[in-house]
Coordinates of C-alpha atoms (C1' of nucleotides) in Angstrom, one line a residue:
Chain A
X21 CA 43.4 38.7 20.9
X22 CA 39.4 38.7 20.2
X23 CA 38.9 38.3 24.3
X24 CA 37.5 41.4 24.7
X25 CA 38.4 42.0 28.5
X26 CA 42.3 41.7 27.7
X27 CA 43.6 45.3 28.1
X28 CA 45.6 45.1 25.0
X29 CA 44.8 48.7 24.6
X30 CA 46.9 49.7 21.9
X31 CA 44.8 47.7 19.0
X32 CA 41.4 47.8 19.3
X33 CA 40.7 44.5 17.8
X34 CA 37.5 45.4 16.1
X35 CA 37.6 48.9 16.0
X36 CA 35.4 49.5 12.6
X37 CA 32.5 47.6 13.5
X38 CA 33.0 49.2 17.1
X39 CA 33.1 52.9 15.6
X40 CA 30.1 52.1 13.1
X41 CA 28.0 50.5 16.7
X42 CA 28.7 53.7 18.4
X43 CA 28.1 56.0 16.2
X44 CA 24.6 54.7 15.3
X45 CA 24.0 55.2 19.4
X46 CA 25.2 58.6 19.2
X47 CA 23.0 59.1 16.3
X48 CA 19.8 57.6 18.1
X49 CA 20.7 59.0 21.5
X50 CA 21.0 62.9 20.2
X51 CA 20.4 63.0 16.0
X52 CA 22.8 63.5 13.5
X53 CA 24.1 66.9 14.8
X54 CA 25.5 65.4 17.8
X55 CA 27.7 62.5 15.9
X56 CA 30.9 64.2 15.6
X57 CA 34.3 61.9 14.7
X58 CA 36.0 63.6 18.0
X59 CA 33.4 62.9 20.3
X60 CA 32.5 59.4 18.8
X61 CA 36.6 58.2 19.0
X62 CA 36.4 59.6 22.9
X63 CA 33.4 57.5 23.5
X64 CA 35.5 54.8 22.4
X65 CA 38.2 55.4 24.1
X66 CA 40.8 55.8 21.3
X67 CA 42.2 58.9 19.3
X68 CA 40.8 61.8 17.3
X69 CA 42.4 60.2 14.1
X70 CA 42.6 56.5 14.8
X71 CA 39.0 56.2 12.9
X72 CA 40.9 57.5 9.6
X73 CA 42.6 54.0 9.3
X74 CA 39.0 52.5 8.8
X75 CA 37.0 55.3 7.3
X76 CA 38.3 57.8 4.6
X77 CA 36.6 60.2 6.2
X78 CA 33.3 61.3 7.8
X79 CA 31.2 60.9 5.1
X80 CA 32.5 57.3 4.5
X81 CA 31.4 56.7 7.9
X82 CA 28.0 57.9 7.7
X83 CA 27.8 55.7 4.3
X84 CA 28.3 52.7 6.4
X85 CA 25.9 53.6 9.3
X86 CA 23.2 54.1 6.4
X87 CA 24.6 51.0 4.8
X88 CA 23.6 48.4 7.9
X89 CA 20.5 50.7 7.8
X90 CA 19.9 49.4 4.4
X91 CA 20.6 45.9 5.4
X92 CA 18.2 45.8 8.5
X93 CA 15.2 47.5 6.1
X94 CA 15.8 44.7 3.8
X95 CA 15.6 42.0 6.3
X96 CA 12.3 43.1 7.8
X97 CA 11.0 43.3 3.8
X98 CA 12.3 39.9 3.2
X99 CA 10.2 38.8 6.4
X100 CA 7.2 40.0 5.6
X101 CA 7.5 38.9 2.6
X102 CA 8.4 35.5 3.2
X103 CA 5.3 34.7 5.9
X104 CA 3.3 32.3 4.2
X105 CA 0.1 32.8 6.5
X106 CA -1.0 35.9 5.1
X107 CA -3.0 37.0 1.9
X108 CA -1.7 39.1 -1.0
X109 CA -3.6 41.6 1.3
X110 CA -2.4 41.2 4.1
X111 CA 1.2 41.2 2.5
X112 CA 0.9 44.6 0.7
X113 CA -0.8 46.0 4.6
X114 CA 2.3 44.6 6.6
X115 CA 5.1 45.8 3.8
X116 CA 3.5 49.4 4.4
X117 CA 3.3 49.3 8.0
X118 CA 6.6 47.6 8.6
X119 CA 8.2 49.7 6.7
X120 CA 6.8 53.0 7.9
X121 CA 7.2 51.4 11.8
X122 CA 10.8 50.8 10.9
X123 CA 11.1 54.7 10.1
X124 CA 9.3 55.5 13.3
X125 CA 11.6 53.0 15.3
X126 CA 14.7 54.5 13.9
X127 CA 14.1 58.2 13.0
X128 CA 17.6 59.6 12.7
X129 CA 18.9 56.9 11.1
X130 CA 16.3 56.6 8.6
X131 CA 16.9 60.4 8.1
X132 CA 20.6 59.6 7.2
X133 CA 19.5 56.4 5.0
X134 CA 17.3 58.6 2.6
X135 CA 18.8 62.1 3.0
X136 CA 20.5 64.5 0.5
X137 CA 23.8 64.6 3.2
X138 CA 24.7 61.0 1.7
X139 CA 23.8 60.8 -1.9
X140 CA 23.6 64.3 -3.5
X141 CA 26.7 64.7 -6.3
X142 CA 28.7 61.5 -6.1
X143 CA 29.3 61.6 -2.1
X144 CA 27.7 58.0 -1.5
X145 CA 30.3 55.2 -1.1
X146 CA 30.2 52.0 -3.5
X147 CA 29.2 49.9 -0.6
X148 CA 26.4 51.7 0.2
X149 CA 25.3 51.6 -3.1
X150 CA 26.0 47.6 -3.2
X151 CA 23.6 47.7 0.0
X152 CA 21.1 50.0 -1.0
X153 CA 19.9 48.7 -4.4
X154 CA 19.4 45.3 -3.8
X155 CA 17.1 47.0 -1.1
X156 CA 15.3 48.8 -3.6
X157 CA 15.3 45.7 -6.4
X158 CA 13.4 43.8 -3.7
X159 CA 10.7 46.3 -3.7
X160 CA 10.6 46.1 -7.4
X161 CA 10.3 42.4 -7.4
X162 CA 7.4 42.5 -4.4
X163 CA 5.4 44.7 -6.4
X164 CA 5.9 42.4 -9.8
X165 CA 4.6 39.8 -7.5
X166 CA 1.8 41.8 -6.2
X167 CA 0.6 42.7 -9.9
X168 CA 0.8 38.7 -10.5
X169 CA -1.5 38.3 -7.9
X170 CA -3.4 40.6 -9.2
X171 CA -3.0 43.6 -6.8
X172 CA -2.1 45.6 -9.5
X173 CA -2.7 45.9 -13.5
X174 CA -0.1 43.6 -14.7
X175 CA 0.2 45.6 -17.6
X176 CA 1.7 48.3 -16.4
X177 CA 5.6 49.2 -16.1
X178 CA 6.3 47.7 -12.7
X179 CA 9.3 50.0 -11.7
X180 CA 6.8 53.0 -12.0
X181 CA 4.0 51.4 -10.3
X182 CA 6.9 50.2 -7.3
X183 CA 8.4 54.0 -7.5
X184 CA 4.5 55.6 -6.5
X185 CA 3.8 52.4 -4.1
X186 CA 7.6 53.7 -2.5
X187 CA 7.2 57.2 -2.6
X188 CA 3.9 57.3 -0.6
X189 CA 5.7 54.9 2.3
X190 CA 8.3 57.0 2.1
X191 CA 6.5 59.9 2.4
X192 CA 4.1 58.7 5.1
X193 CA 7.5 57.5 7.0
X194 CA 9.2 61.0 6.7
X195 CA 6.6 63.3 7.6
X196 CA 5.6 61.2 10.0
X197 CA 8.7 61.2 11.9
X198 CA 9.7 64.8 11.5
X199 CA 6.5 65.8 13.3
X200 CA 4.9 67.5 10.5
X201 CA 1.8 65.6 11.1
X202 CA 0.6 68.2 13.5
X203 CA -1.8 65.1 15.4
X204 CA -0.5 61.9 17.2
X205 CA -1.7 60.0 14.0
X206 CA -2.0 56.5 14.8
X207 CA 0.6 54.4 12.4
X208 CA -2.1 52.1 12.1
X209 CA -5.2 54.4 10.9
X210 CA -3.0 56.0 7.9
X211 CA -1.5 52.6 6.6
X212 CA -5.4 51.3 6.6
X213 CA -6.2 54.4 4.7
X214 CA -2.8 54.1 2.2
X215 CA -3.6 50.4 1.5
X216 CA -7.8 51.2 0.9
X217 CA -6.9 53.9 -1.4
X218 CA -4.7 51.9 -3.8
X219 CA -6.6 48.5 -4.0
X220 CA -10.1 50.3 -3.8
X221 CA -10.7 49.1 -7.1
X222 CA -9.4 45.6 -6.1
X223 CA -12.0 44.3 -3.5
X224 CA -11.8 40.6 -4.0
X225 CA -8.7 40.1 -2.2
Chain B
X6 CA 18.6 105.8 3.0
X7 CA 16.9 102.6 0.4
X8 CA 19.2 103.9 -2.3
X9 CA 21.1 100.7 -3.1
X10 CA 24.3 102.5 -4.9
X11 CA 24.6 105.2 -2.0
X12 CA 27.1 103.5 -0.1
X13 CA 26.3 104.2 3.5
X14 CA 28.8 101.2 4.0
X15 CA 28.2 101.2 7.7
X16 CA 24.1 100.5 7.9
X17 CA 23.3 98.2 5.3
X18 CA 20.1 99.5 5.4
X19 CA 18.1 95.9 4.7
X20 CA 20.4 92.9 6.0
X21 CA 17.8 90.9 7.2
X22 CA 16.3 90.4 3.6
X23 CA 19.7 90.5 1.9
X24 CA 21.0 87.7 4.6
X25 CA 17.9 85.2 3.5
X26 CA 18.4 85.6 -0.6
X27 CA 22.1 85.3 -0.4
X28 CA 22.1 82.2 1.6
X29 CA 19.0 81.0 -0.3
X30 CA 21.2 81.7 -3.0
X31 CA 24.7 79.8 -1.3
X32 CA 22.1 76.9 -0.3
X33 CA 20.9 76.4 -4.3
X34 CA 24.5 76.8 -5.5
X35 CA 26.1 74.9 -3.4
X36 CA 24.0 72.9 -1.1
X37 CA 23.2 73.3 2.6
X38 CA 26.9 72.2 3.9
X39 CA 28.2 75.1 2.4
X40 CA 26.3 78.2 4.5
X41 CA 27.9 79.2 7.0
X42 CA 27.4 82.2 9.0
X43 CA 30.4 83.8 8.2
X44 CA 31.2 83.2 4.5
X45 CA 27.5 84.2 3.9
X46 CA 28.7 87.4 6.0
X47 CA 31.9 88.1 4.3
X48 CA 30.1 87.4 0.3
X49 CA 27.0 90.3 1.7
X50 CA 30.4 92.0 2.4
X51 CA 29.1 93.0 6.7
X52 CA 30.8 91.4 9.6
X53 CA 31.2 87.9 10.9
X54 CA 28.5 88.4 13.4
X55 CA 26.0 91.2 11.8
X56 CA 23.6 88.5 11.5
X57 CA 23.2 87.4 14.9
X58 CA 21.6 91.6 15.4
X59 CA 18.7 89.7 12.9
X60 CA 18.6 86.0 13.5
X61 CA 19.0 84.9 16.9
X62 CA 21.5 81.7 15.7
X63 CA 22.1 79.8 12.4
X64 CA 18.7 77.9 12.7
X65 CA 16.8 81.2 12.8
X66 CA 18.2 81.8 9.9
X67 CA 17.7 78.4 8.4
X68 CA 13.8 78.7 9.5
X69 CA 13.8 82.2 8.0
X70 CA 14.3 80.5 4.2
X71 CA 12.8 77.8 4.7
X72 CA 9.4 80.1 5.7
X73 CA 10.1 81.7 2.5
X74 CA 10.1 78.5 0.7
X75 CA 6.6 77.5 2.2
X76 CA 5.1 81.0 0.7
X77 CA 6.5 79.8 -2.6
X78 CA 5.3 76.9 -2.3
X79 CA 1.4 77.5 -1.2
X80 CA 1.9 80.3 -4.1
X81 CA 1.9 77.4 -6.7
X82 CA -0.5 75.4 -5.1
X83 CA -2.7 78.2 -5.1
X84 CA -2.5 78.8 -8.7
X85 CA -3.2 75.6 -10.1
X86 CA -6.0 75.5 -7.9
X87 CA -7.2 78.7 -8.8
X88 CA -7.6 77.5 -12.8
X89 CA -11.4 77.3 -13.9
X90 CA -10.0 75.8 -17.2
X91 CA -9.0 72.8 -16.2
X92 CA -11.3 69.5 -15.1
X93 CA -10.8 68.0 -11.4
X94 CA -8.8 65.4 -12.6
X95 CA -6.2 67.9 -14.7
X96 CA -6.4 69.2 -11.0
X97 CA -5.0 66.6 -9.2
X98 CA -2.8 65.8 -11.6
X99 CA -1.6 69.6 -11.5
X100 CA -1.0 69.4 -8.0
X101 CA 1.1 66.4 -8.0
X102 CA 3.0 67.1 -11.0
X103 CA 3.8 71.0 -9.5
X104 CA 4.8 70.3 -6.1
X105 CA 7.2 67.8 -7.8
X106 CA 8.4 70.0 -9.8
X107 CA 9.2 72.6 -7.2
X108 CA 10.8 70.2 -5.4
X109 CA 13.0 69.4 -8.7
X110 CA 13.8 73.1 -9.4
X111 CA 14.6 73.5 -5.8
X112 CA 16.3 70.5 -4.5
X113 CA 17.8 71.9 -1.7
X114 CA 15.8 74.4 -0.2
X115 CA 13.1 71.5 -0.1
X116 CA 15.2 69.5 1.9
X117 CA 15.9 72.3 4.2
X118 CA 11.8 73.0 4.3
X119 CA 11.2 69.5 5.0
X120 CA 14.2 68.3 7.0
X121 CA 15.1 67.1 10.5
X122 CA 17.3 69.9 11.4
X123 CA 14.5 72.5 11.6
X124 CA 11.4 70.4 12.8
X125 CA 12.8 67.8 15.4
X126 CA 12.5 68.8 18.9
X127 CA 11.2 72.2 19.0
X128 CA 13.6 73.9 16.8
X129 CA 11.4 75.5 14.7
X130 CA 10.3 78.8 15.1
X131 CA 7.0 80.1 15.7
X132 CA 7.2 82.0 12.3
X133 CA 8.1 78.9 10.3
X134 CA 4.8 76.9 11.5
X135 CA 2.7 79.9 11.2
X136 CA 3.9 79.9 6.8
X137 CA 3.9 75.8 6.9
X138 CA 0.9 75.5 8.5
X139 CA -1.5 77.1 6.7
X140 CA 0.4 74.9 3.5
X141 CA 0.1 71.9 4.9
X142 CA -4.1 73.3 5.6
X143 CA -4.9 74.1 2.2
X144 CA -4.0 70.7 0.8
X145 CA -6.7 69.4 3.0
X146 CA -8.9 71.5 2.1
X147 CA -7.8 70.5 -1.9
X148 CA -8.4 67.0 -0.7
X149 CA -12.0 67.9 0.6
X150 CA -13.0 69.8 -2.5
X151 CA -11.7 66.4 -4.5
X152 CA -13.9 64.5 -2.2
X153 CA -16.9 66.4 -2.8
X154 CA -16.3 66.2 -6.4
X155 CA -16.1 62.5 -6.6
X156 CA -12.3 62.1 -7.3
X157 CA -12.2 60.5 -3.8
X158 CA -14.7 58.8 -1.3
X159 CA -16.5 61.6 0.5
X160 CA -17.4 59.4 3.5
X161 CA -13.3 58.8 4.2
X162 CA -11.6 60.8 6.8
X163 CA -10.2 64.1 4.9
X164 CA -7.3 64.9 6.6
X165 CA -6.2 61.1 6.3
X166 CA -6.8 61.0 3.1
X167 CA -4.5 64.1 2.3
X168 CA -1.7 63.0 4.1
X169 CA -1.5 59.5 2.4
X170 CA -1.6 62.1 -1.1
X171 CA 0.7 64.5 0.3
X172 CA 3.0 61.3 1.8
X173 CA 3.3 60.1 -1.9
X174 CA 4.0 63.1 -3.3
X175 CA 6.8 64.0 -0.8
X176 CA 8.3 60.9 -0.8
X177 CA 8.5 60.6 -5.0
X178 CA 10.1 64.2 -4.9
X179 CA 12.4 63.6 -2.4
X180 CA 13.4 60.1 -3.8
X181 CA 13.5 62.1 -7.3
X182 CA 15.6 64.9 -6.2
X183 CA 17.7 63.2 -4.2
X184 CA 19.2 60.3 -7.1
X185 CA 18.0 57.6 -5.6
X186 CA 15.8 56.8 -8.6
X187 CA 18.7 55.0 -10.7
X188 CA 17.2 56.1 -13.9
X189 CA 16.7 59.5 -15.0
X190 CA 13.0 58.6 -15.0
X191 CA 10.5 61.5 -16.5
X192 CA 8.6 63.4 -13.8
X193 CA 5.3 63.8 -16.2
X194 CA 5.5 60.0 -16.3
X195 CA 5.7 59.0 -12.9
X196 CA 3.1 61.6 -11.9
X197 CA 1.2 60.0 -14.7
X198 CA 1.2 56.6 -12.5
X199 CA 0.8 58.6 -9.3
X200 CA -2.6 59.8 -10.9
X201 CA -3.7 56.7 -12.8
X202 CA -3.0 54.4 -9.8
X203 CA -5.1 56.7 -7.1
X204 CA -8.1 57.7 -9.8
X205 CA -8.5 54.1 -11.4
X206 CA -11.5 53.5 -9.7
X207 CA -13.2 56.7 -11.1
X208 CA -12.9 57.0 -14.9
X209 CA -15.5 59.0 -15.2
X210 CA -13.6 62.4 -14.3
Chain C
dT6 C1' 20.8 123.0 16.8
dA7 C1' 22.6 120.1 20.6
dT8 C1' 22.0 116.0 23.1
dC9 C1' 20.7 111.5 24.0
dT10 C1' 19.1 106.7 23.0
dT11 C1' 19.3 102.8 20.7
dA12 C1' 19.6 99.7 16.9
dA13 C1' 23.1 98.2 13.7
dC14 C1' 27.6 96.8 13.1
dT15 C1' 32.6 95.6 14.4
dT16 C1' 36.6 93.2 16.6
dG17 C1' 38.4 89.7 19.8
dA18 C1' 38.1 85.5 21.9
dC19 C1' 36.6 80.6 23.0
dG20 C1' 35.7 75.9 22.3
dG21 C1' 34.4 72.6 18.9
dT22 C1' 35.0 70.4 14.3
dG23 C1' 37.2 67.6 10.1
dT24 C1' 41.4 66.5 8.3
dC25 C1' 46.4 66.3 7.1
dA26 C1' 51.4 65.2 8.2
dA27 C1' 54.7 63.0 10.9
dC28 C1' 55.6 59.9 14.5
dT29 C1' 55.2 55.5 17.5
dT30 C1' 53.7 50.9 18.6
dT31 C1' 52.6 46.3 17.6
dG32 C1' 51.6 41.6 15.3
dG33 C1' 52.8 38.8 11.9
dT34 C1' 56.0 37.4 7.8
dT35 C1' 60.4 36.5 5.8
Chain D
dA13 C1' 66.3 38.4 14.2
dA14 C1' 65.0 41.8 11.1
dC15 C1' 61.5 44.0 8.9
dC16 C1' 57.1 45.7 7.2
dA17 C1' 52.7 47.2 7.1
dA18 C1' 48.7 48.1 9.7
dA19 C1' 46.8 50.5 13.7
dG20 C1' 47.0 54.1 16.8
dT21 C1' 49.1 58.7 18.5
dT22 C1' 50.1 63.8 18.9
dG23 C1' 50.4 68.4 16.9
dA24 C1' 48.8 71.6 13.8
dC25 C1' 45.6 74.1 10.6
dA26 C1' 41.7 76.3 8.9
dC27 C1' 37.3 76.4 9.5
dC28 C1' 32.8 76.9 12.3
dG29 C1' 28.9 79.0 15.6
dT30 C1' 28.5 82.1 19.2
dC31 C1' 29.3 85.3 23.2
dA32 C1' 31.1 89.7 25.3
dA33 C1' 32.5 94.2 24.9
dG34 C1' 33.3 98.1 22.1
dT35 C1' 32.1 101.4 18.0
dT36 C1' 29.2 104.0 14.7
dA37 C1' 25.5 106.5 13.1
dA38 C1' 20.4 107.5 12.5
dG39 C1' 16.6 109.4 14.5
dA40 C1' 13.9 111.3 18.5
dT41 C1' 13.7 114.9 22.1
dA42 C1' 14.6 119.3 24.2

DNA sequence: TATCTTAACTTGACGGTGTCAACTTTGGTT
DNA sequence: AACCAAAGTTGACACCGTCAAGTTAAGATA
């Protein structure tokens, strides 16, 4: 029932995953405007309304685009995190620029991820939530780590210090991939510049 | 012909401005889902498709208050520049803490100002980037006058510089207005970390 | 004053969208 | 063998943005 070239063409076999695969295509392929349920159960050769008996609706769909969003930005900070080779540095350099690259990688999706669309009023699913705060815990406890190793005052209130370290990657990411940067900035150049202007004060690492 | 209570009932006699504060209006009350071209004709009480004789489609439209936004916007800026009382580093901190602010009393207009839909591709109109523009100049040139007065390194590139400032203010507004912070955290305390963690290096100011 | 031009506005129509209700098919359980 | 619940279907509805063709009225020209 799994083979995937049997015709059994009634059940999909996997048709949630499927939907939630497609649609992120649709979304990369031509943004957020162009993901629409009817077009995306075409594509997948099933029925206007067979994508009801996986999603409540469209919003519940977009949650769980964002939510594998979530997952896939949490990997790549667990990575860098984890890579033994580098120095404290180095670390706090390569969460910035993977972070910001990821944005840049995935524009429209990154859009969804952080936009009003999904968590204004009460719209955002539990699961999403499940997926995205670990996300952001993990970037609470890399910056208590960071202040350990003396990055940063260990004094102060670390979820503060991890919202402003956030906000400007965030912020970086976003204008960046809207193209309100009216130059071709080079990823590179503005991450050296982000990192130099926080640990100025830190030269020893 | 201007008199408001004479009712001419078939020229409106200034749609174009009436169009742009109602749905300014619609977009604060309600959020951006709910403007649509024709209930924001039927509340200004003209015909499904008066607009279109002032906007050529939705996005037009969209682009029209989000210009308006960007005039607000540089409008604050402005002022808190434009205060001899205060010292350069009640400056900064001015800046930060009232383009937050803005962004809090506004959530959704800012979204619209700074979103996909009207800057991806080339979807924004001439008129938008000619009020944005000059915006997004005159925090460089904030960011040079901070330079020269010792709040940042004179020698470092000026429009990197700003947009590493800008990103982090951006991105903790958006992450603000947008719920993602779990906590209702205080804005004057966040942009009290934004502030301390850039300036640490210069106590002086 | 009479005529003409044209911008502002209207109605009708088309294809696309999200979603509901009612129906059919199918795989697995009793 | 009978049944049930999950998965998928078709039809319908109320919206939406936008185009084409027609109407109204304000202001210039003569």
């Amino acid at each position: 029932m799994n083979n995937i070239n049997e015709k059994s063409s009634y059940h999909h076999g996997d048709l949630r995953e499927t939907l939630l695969i497609v649609a992120t295509e649709m979304l990369q392929e031509n943004g957020i405007n162009e993901v629409s349920l009817r077009k995306l159960a075409s594509r997948v050769g099933v029925s206007r309304t067979a994508p009801y008996h996986h999603f409540k609706d469209k919003n519940a769909l977009l949650c769980g685009m964002a939510e594998k969003g979530f997952e896939q930005l949490h990997q790549i900070n667990k990575c860098g995190y984890e890579d033994e080779e580098l120095s404290i540095r180095e670390h706090f350099y390569r969460f910035i620029h993977d972070y910001i690259q990821f944005a840049h990688n995935n524009p429209d999706l990154y859009e969804l991820m952080f936009g009003r669309t999904i968590w204004k009023d009460k719209s955002s699913t539990q699961e999403l939530r499940d997926s995205a705060y670990p996300c952001f815990q993990f970037q609470v406890a890399m910056t208590q780590e960071w202040q350990k190793k003396g990055l940063f005052n260990v004094d102060d209130n670390a979820l503060r210090v991890s919202q402003v370290l956030w906000g400007t990657v965030h912020g970086i990411a976003k204008l960046f991939i809207d193209g309100i940067y009216t130059d071709n900035s080079k990823i590179e150049e503005i991450c050296d510049y982000a990192v130099s202007m926080f640990l100025a004060k830190s030269k020893e690492n």
